[in-house]
N, C-alpha and C. Protein backbone atom coordinates (compact mmCIF):
# COMPACT_ATOMS: atom_id res chain seq x y z
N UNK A 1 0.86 -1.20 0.00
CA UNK A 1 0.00 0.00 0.00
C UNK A 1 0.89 1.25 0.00
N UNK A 2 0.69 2.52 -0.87
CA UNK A 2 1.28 3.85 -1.21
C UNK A 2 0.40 4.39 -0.03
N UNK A 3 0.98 5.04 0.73
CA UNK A 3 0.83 6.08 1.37
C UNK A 3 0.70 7.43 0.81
N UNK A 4 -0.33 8.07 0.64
CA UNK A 4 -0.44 9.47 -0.02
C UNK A 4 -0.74 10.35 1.30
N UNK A 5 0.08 11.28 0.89
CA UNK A 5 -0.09 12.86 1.64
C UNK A 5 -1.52 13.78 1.91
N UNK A 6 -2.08 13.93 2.75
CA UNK A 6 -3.34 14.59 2.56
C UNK A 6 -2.81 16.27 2.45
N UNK A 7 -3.47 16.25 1.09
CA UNK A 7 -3.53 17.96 0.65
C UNK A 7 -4.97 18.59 1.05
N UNK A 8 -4.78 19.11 1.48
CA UNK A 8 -6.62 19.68 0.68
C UNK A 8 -6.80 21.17 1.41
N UNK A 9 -7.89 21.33 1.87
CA UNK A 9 -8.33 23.04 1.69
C UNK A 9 -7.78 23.68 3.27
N UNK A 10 -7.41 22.46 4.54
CA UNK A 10 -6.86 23.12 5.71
C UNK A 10 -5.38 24.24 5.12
N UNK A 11 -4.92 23.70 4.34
CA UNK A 11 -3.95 25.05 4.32
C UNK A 11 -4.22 25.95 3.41
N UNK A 12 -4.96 25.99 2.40
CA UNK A 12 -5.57 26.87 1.77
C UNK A 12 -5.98 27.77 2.90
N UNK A 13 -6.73 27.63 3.81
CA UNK A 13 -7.59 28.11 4.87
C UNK A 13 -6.49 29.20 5.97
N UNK A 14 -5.42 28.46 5.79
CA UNK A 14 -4.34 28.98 6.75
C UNK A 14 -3.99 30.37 5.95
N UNK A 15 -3.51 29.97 4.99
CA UNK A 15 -2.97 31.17 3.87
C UNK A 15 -4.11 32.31 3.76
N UNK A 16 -4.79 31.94 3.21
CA UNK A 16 -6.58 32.68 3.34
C UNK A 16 -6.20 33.66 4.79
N UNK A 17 -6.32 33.28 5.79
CA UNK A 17 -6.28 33.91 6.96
C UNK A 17 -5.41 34.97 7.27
N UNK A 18 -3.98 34.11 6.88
CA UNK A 18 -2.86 35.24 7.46
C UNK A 18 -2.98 36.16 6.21
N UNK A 19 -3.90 36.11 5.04
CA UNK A 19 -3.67 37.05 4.07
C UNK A 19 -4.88 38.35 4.70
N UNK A 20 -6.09 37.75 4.97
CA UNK A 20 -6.88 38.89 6.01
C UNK A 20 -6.20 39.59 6.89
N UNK A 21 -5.62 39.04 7.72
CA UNK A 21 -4.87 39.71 8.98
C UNK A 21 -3.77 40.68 8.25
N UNK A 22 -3.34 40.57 7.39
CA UNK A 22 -2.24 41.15 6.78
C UNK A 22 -3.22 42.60 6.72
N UNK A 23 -4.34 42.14 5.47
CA UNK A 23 -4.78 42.95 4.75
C UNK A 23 -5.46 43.94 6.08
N UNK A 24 -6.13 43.53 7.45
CA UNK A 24 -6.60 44.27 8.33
C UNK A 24 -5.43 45.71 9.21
N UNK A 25 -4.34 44.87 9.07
CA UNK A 25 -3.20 45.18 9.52
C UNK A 25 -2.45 46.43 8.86
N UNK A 26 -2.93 46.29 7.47
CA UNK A 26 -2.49 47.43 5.99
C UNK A 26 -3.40 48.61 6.45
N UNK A 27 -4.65 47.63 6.94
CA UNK A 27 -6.03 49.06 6.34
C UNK A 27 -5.96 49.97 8.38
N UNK A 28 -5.27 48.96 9.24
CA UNK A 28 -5.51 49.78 10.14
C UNK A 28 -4.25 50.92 10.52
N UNK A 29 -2.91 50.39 9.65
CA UNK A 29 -1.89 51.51 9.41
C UNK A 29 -2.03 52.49 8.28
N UNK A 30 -3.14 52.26 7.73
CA UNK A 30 -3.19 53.35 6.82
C UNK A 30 -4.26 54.20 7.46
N UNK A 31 -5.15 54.03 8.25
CA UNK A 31 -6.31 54.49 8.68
C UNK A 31 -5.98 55.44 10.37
N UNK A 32 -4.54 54.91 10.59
CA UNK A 32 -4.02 56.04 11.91
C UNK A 32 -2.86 56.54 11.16
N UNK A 33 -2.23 56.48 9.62
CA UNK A 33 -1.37 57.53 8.90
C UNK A 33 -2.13 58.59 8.80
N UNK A 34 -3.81 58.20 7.47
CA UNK A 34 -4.35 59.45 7.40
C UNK A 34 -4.98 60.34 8.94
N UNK A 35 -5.13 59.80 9.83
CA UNK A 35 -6.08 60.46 11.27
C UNK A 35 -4.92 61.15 11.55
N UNK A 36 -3.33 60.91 11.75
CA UNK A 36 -2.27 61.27 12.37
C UNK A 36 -2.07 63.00 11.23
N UNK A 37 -2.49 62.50 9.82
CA UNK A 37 -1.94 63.71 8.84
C UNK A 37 -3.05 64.58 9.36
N UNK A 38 -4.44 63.95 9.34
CA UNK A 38 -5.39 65.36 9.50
C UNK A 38 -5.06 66.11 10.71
N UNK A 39 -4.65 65.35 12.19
CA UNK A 39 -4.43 66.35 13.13
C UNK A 39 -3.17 66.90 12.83
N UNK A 40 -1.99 66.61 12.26
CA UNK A 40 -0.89 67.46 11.79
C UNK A 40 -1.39 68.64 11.21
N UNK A 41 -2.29 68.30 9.92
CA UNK A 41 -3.04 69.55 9.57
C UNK A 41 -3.60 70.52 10.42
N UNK A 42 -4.28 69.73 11.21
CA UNK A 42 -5.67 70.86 11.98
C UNK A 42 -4.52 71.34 12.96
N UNK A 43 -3.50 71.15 13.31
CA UNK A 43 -2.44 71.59 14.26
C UNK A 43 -1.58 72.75 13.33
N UNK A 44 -1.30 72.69 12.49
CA UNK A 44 -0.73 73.85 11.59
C UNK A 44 -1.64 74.62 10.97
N UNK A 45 -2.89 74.56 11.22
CA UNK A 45 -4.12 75.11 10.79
C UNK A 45 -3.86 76.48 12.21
N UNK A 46 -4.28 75.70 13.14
CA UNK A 46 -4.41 76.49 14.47
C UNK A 46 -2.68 77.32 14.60
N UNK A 47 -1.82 76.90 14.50
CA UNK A 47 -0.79 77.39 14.87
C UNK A 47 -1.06 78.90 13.67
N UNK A 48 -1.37 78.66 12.39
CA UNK A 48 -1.45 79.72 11.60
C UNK A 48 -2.53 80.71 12.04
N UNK A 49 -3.08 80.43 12.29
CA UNK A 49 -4.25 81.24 13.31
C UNK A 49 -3.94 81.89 14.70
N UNK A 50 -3.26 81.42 14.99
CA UNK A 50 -2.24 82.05 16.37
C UNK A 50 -1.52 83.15 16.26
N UNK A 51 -0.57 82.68 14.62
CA UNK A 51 0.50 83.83 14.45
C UNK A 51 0.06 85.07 13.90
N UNK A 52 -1.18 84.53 13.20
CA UNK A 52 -1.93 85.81 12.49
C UNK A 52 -2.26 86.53 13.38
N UNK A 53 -2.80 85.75 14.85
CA UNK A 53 -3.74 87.01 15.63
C UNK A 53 -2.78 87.81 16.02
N UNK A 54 -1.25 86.97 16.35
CA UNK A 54 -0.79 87.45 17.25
C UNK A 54 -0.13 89.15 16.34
N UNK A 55 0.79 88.49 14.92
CA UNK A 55 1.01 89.51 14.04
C UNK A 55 -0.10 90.97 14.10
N UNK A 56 -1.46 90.57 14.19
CA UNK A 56 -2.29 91.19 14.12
C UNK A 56 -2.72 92.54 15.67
N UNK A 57 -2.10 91.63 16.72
CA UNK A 57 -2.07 92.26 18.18
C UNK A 57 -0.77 93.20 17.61
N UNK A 58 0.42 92.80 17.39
CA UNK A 58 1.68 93.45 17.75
C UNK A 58 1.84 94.71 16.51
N UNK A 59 0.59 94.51 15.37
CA UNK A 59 0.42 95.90 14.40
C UNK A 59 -0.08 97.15 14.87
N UNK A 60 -1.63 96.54 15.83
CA UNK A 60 -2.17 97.06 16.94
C UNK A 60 -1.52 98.28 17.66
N UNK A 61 -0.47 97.43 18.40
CA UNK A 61 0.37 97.82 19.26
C UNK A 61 1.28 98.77 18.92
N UNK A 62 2.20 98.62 17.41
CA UNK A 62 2.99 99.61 16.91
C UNK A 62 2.19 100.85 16.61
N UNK A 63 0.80 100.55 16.01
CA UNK A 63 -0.26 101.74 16.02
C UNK A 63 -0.21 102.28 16.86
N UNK A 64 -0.46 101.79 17.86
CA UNK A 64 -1.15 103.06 19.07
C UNK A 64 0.51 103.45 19.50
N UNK A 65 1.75 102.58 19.69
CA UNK A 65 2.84 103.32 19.62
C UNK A 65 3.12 104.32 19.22
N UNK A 66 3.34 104.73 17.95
CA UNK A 66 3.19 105.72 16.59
C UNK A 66 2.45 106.78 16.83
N UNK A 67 1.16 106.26 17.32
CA UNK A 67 0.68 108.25 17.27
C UNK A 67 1.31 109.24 18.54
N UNK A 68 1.24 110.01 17.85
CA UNK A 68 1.72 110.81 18.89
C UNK A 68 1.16 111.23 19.94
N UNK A 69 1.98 111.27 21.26
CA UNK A 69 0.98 111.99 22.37
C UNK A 69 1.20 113.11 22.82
N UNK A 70 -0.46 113.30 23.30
CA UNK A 70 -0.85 115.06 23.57
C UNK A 70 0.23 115.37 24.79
N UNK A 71 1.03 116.58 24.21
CA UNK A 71 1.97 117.07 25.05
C UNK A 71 0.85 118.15 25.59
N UNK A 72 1.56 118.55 27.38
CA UNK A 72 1.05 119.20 27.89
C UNK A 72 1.85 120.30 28.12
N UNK A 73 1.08 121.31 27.59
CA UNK A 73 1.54 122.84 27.64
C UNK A 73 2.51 122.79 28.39
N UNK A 74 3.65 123.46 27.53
CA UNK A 74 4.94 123.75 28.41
C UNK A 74 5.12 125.21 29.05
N UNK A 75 5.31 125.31 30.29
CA UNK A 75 5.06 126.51 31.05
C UNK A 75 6.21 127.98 30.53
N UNK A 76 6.41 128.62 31.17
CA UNK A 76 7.17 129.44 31.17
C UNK A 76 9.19 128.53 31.88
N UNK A 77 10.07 129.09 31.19
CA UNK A 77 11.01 128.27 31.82
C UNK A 77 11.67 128.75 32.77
N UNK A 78 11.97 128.03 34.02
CA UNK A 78 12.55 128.85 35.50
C UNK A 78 13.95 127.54 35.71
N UNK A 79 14.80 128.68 36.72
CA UNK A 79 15.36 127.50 37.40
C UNK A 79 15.19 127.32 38.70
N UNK A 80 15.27 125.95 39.36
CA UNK A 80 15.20 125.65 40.60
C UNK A 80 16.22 125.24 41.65
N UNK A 81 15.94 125.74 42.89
CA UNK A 81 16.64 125.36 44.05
C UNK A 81 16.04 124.79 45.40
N UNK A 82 16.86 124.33 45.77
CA UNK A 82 15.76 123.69 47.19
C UNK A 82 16.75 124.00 48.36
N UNK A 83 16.22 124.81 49.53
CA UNK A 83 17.26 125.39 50.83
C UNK A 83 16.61 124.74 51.99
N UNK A 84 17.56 124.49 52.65
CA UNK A 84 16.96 124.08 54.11
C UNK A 84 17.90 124.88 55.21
N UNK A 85 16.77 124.90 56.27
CA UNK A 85 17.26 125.63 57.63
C UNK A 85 16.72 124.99 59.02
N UNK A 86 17.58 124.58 59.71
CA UNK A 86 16.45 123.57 60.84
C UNK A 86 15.85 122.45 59.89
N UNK A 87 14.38 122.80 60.47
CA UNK A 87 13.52 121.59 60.03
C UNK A 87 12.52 122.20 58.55
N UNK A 88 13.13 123.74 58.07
CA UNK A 88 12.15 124.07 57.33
C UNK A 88 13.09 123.86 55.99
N UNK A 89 11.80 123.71 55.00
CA UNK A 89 12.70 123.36 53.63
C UNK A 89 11.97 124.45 52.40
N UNK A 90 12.43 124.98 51.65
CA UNK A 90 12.14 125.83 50.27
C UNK A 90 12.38 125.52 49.47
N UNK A 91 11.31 125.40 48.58
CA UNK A 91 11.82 125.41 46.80
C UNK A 91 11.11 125.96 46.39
N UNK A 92 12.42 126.96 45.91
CA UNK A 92 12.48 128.32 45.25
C UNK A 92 12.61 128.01 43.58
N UNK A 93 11.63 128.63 42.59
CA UNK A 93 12.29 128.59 41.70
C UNK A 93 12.20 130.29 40.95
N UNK A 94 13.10 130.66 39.65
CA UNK A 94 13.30 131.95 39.57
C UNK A 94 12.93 131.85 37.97
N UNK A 95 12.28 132.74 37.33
CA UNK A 95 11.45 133.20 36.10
C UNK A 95 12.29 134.30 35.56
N UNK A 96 12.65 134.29 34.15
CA UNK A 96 13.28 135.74 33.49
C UNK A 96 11.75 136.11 33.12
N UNK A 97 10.63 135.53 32.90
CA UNK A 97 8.89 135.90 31.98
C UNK A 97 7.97 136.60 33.15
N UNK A 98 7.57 137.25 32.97
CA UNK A 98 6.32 137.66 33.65
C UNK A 98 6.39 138.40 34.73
N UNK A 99 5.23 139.30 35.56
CA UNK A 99 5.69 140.32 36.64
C UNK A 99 6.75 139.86 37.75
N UNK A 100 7.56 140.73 37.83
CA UNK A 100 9.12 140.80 38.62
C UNK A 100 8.30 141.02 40.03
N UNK A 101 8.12 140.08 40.86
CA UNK A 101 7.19 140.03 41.98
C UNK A 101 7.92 138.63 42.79
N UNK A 102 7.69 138.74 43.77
CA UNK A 102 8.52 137.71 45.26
C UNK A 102 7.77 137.03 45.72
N UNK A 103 7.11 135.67 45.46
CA UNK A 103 5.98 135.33 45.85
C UNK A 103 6.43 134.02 46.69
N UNK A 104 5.76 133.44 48.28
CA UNK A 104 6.04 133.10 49.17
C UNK A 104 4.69 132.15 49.50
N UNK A 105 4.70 130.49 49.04
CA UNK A 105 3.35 129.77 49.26
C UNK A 105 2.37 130.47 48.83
N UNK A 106 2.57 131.52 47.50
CA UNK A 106 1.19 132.06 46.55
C UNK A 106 1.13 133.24 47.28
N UNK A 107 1.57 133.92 48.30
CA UNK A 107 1.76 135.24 48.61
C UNK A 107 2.93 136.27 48.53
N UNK A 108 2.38 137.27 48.72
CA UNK A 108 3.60 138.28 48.57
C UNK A 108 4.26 138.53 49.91
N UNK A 109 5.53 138.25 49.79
CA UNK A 109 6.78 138.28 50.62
C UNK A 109 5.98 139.11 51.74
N UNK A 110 5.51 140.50 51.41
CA UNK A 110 4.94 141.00 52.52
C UNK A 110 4.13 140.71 53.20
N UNK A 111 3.32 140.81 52.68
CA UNK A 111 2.14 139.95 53.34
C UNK A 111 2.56 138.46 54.32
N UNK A 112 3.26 137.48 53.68
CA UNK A 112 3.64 136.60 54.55
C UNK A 112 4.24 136.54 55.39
N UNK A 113 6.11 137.19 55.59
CA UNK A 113 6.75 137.48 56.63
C UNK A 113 6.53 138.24 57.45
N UNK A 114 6.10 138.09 58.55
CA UNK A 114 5.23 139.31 59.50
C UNK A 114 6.36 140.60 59.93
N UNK A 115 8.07 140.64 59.53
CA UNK A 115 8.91 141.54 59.85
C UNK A 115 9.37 141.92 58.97
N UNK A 116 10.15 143.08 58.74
CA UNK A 116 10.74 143.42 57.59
C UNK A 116 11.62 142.83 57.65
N UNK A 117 12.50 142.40 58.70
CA UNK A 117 13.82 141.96 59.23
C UNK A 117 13.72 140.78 58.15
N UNK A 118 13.47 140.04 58.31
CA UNK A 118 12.77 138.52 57.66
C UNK A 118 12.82 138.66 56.11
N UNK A 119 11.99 139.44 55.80
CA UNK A 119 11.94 139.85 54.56
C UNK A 119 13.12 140.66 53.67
N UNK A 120 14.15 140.79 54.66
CA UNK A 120 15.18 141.06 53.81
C UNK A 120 16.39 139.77 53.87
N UNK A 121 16.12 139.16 55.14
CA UNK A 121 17.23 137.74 54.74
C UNK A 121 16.52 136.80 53.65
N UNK A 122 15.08 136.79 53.27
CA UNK A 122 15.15 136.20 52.52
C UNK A 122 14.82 136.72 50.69
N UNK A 123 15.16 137.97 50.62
CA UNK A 123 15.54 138.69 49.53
C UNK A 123 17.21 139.31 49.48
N UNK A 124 18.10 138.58 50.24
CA UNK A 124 19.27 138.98 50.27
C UNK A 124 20.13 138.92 49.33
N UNK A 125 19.83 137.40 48.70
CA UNK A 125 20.89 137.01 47.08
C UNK A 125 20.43 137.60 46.30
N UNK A 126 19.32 138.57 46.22
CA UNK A 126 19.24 139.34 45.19
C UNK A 126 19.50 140.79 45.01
N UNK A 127 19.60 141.17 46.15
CA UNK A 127 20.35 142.30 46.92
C UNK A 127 21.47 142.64 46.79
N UNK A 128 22.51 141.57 46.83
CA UNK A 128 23.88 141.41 47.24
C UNK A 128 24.42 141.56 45.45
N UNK A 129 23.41 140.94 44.32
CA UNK A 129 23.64 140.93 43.26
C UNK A 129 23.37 141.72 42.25
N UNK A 130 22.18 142.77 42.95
CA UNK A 130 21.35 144.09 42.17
C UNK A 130 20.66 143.64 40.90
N UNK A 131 20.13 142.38 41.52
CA UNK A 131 19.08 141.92 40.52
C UNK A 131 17.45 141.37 41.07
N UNK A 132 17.38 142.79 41.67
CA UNK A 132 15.95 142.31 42.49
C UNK A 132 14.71 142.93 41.71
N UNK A 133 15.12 143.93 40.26
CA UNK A 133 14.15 143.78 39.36
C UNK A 133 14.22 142.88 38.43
N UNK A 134 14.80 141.96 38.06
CA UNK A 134 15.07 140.90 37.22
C UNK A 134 14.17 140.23 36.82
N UNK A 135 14.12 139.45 38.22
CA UNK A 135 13.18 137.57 38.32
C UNK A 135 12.34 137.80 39.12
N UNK A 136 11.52 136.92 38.47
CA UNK A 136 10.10 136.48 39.45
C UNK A 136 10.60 135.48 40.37
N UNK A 137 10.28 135.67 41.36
CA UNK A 137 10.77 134.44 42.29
C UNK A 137 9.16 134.04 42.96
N UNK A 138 9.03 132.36 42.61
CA UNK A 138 8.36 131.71 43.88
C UNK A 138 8.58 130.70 44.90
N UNK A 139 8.41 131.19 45.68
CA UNK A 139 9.13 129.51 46.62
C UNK A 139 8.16 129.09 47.67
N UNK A 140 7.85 127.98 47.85
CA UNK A 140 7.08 126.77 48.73
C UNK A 140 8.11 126.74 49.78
N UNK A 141 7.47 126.82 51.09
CA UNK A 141 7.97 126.96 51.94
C UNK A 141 6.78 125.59 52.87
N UNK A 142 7.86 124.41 53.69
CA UNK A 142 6.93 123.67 54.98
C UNK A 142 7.76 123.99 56.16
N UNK A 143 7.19 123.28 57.15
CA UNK A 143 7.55 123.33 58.49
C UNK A 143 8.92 124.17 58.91
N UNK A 144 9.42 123.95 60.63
CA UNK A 144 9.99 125.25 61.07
C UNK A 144 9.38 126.14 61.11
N UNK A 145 9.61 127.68 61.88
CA UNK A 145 9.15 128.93 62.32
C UNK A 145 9.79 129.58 61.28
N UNK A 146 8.72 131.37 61.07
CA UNK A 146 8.54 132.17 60.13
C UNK A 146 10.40 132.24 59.94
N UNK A 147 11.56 132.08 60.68
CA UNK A 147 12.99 132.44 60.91
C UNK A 147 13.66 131.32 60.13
N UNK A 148 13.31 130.37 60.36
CA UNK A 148 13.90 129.03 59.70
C UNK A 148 13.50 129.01 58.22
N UNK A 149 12.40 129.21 58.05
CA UNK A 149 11.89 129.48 56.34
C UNK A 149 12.62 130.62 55.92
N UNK A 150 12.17 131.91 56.58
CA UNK A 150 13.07 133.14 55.66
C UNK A 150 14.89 132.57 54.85
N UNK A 151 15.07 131.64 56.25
CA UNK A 151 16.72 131.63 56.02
C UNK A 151 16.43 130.13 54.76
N UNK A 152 15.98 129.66 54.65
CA UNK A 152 15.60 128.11 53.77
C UNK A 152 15.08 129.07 52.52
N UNK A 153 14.57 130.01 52.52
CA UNK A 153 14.20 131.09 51.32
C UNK A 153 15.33 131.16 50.54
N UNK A 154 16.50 131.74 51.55
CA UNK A 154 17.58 132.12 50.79
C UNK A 154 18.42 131.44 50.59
N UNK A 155 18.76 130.40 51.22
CA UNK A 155 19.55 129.40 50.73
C UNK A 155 18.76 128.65 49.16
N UNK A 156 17.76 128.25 48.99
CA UNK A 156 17.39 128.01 47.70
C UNK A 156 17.18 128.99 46.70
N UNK A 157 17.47 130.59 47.12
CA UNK A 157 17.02 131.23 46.33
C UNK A 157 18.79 131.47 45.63
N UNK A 158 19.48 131.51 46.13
CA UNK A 158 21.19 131.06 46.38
C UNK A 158 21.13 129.94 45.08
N UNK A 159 20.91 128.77 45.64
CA UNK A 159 21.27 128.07 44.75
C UNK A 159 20.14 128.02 43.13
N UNK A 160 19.06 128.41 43.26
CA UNK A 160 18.53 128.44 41.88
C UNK A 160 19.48 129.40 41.12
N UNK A 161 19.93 130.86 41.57
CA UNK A 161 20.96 131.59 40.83
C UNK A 161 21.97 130.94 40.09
N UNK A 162 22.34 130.39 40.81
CA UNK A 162 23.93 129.52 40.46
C UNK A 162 23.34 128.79 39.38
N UNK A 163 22.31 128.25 39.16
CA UNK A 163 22.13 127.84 38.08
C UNK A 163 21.33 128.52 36.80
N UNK A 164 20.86 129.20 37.43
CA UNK A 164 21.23 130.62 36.30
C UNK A 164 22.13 130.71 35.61
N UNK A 165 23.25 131.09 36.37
CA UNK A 165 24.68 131.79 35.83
C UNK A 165 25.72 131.83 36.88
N UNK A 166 26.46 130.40 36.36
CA UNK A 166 27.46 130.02 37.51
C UNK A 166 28.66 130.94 38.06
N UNK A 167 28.33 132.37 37.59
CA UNK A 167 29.33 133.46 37.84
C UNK A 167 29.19 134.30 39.15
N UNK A 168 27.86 133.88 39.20
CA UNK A 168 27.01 133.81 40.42
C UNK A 168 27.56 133.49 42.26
N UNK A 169 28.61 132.50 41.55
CA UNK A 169 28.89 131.59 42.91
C UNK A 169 29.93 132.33 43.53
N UNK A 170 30.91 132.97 43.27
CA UNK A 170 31.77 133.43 44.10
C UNK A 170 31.52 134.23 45.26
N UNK A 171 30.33 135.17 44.82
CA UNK A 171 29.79 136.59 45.54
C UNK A 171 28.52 135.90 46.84
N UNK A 172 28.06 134.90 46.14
CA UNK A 172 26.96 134.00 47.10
C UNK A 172 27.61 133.18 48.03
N UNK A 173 28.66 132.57 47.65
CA UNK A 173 29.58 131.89 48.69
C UNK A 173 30.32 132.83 49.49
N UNK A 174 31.23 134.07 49.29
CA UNK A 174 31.40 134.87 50.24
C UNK A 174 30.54 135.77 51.16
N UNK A 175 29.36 135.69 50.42
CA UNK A 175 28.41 135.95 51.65
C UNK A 175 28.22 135.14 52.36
N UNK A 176 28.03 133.64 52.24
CA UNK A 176 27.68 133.10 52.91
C UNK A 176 26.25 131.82 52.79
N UNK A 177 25.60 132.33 51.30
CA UNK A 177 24.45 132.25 51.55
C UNK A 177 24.34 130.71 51.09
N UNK A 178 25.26 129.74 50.20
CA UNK A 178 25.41 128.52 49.72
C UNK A 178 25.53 127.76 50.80
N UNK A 179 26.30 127.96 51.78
CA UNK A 179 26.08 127.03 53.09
C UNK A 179 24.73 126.64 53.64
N UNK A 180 24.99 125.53 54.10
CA UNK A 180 24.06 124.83 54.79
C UNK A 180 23.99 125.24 56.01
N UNK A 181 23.41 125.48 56.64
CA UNK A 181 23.67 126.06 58.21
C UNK A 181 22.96 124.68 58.90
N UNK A 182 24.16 123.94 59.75
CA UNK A 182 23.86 122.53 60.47
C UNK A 182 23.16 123.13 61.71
N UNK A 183 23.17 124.02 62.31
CA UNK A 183 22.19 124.06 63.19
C UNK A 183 21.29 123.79 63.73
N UNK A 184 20.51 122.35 64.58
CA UNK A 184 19.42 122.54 64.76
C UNK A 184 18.89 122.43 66.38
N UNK A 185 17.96 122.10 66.59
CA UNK A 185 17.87 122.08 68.24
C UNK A 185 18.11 120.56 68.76
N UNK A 186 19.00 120.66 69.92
CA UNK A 186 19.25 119.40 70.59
C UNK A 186 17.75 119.11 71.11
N UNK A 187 18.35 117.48 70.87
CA UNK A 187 17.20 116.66 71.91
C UNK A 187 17.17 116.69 73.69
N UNK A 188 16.33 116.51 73.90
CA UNK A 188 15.84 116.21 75.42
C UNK A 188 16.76 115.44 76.07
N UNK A 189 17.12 114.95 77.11
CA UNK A 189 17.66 114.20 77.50
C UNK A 189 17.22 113.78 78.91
N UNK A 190 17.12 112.58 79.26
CA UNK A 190 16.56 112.02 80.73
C UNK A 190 17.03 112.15 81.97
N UNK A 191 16.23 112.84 82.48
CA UNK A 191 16.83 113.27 83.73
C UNK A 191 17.11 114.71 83.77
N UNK A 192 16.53 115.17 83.08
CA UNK A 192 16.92 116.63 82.41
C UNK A 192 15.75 117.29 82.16
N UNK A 193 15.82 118.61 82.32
CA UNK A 193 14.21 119.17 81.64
C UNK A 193 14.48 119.10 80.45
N UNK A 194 15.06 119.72 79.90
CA UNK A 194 15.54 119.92 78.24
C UNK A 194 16.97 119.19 77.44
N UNK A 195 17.43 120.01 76.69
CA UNK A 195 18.87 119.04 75.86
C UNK A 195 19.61 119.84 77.50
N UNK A 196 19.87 120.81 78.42
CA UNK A 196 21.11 121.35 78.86
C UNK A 196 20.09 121.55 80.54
N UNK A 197 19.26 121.73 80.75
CA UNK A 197 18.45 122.25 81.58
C UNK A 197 18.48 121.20 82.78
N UNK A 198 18.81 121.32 83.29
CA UNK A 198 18.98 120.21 84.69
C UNK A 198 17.62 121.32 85.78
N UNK A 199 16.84 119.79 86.24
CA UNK A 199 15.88 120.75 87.66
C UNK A 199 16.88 121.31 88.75
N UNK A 200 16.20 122.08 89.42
CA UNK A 200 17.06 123.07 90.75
C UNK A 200 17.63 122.21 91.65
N UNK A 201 18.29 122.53 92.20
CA UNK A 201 18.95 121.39 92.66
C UNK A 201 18.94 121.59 94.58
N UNK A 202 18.62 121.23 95.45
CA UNK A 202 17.78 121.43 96.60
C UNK A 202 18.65 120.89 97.46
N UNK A 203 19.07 121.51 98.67
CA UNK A 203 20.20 121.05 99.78
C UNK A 203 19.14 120.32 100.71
N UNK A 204 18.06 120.48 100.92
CA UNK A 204 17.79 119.46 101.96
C UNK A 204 16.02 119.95 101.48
């Protein structure tokens, strides 16, 4: 007896199979290539939409850069100084434009310094220089007594000159009037009425 080989449709069946699986295998790498390209797309879609807005913000921006802005009236031109005396401080500034007048926190020198005395230390640098029809002078004056301001008057009224016209300085410094005067009042001290003042002192 010949022994024959059984052929028949089990391996047909095999081949058949792994050719599906193949073919499922094709259609499911082609089916996450195209899903992978469309979100590549819709991702460079959006990114172009980003740069536009953003291009579109930073045109914006150079716009409103570009126009010009409303300048505010430029005043008359002065120069300034700032004096101190004690605890009081001035800033003085000085005008070549408009009435030749001495004005003191929006008043006139007279009117504010209650002495004449007063009113001439702090019109002195202009005195000393013979230019007291010249400039308008105004100066802001805080704290310290009517004595401490007059002298804080003239020390800033001193130094706005100098910047005027630095020819100024020799005649203001030999007066005196560029110094700072360190002067001020000592403190209290314990055990003491005042900075020097000791109570009476009692034998029995």
């Amino acid at each position: 007896m010949v022994k024959t080989k059984k052929t028949g449709p089990k391996k047909r069946k095999k081949s058949s199979s792994i050719k599906a699986s193949k073919d499922k295998k094709e259609k499911e790498t082609t089916t996450k290539k195209t899903k992978e390209k469309e979100k590549d797309t819709k991702k460079k879609v959006v990114k172009k939409k980003i740069t536009k807005k953003r291009a579109v913000k930073k045109e914006k921006v150079k716009k409103e850069i570009k126009r010009p802005a409303k300048r505010a009236k430029k005043g008359p031109k002065y120069w300034e100084g700032i004096g101190r005396r004690k605890t009081a401080i001035a800033r003085v500034r000085i005008f070549t434009q408009g009435d030749k007048e001495f004005l003191v926190n929006e008043k006139k020198v007279i009117n504010y310094f209650p002495i004449s005395y007063l009113i001439k230390i702090a019109a002195s640098p202009l005195e000393t220089l013979n230019l007291k029809e010249k400039f308008k002078v105004s100066a802001k004056t805080t704290g310290g007594g009517s004595t401490s301001q007059a002298e804080a008057v003239r020390h800033g009224l001193a130094r706005a000159l100098i910047k005027f016209n630095p020819n100024f300085r020799k005649k203001l410094k030999k007066a005196g009037f560029l110094t700072r005067d360190p002067r001020m009042k000592e403190r209290k001290k314990f055990g003491l009425k005042r900075a020097r003042r000791a109570p009476q002192w009692r034998k029995r």
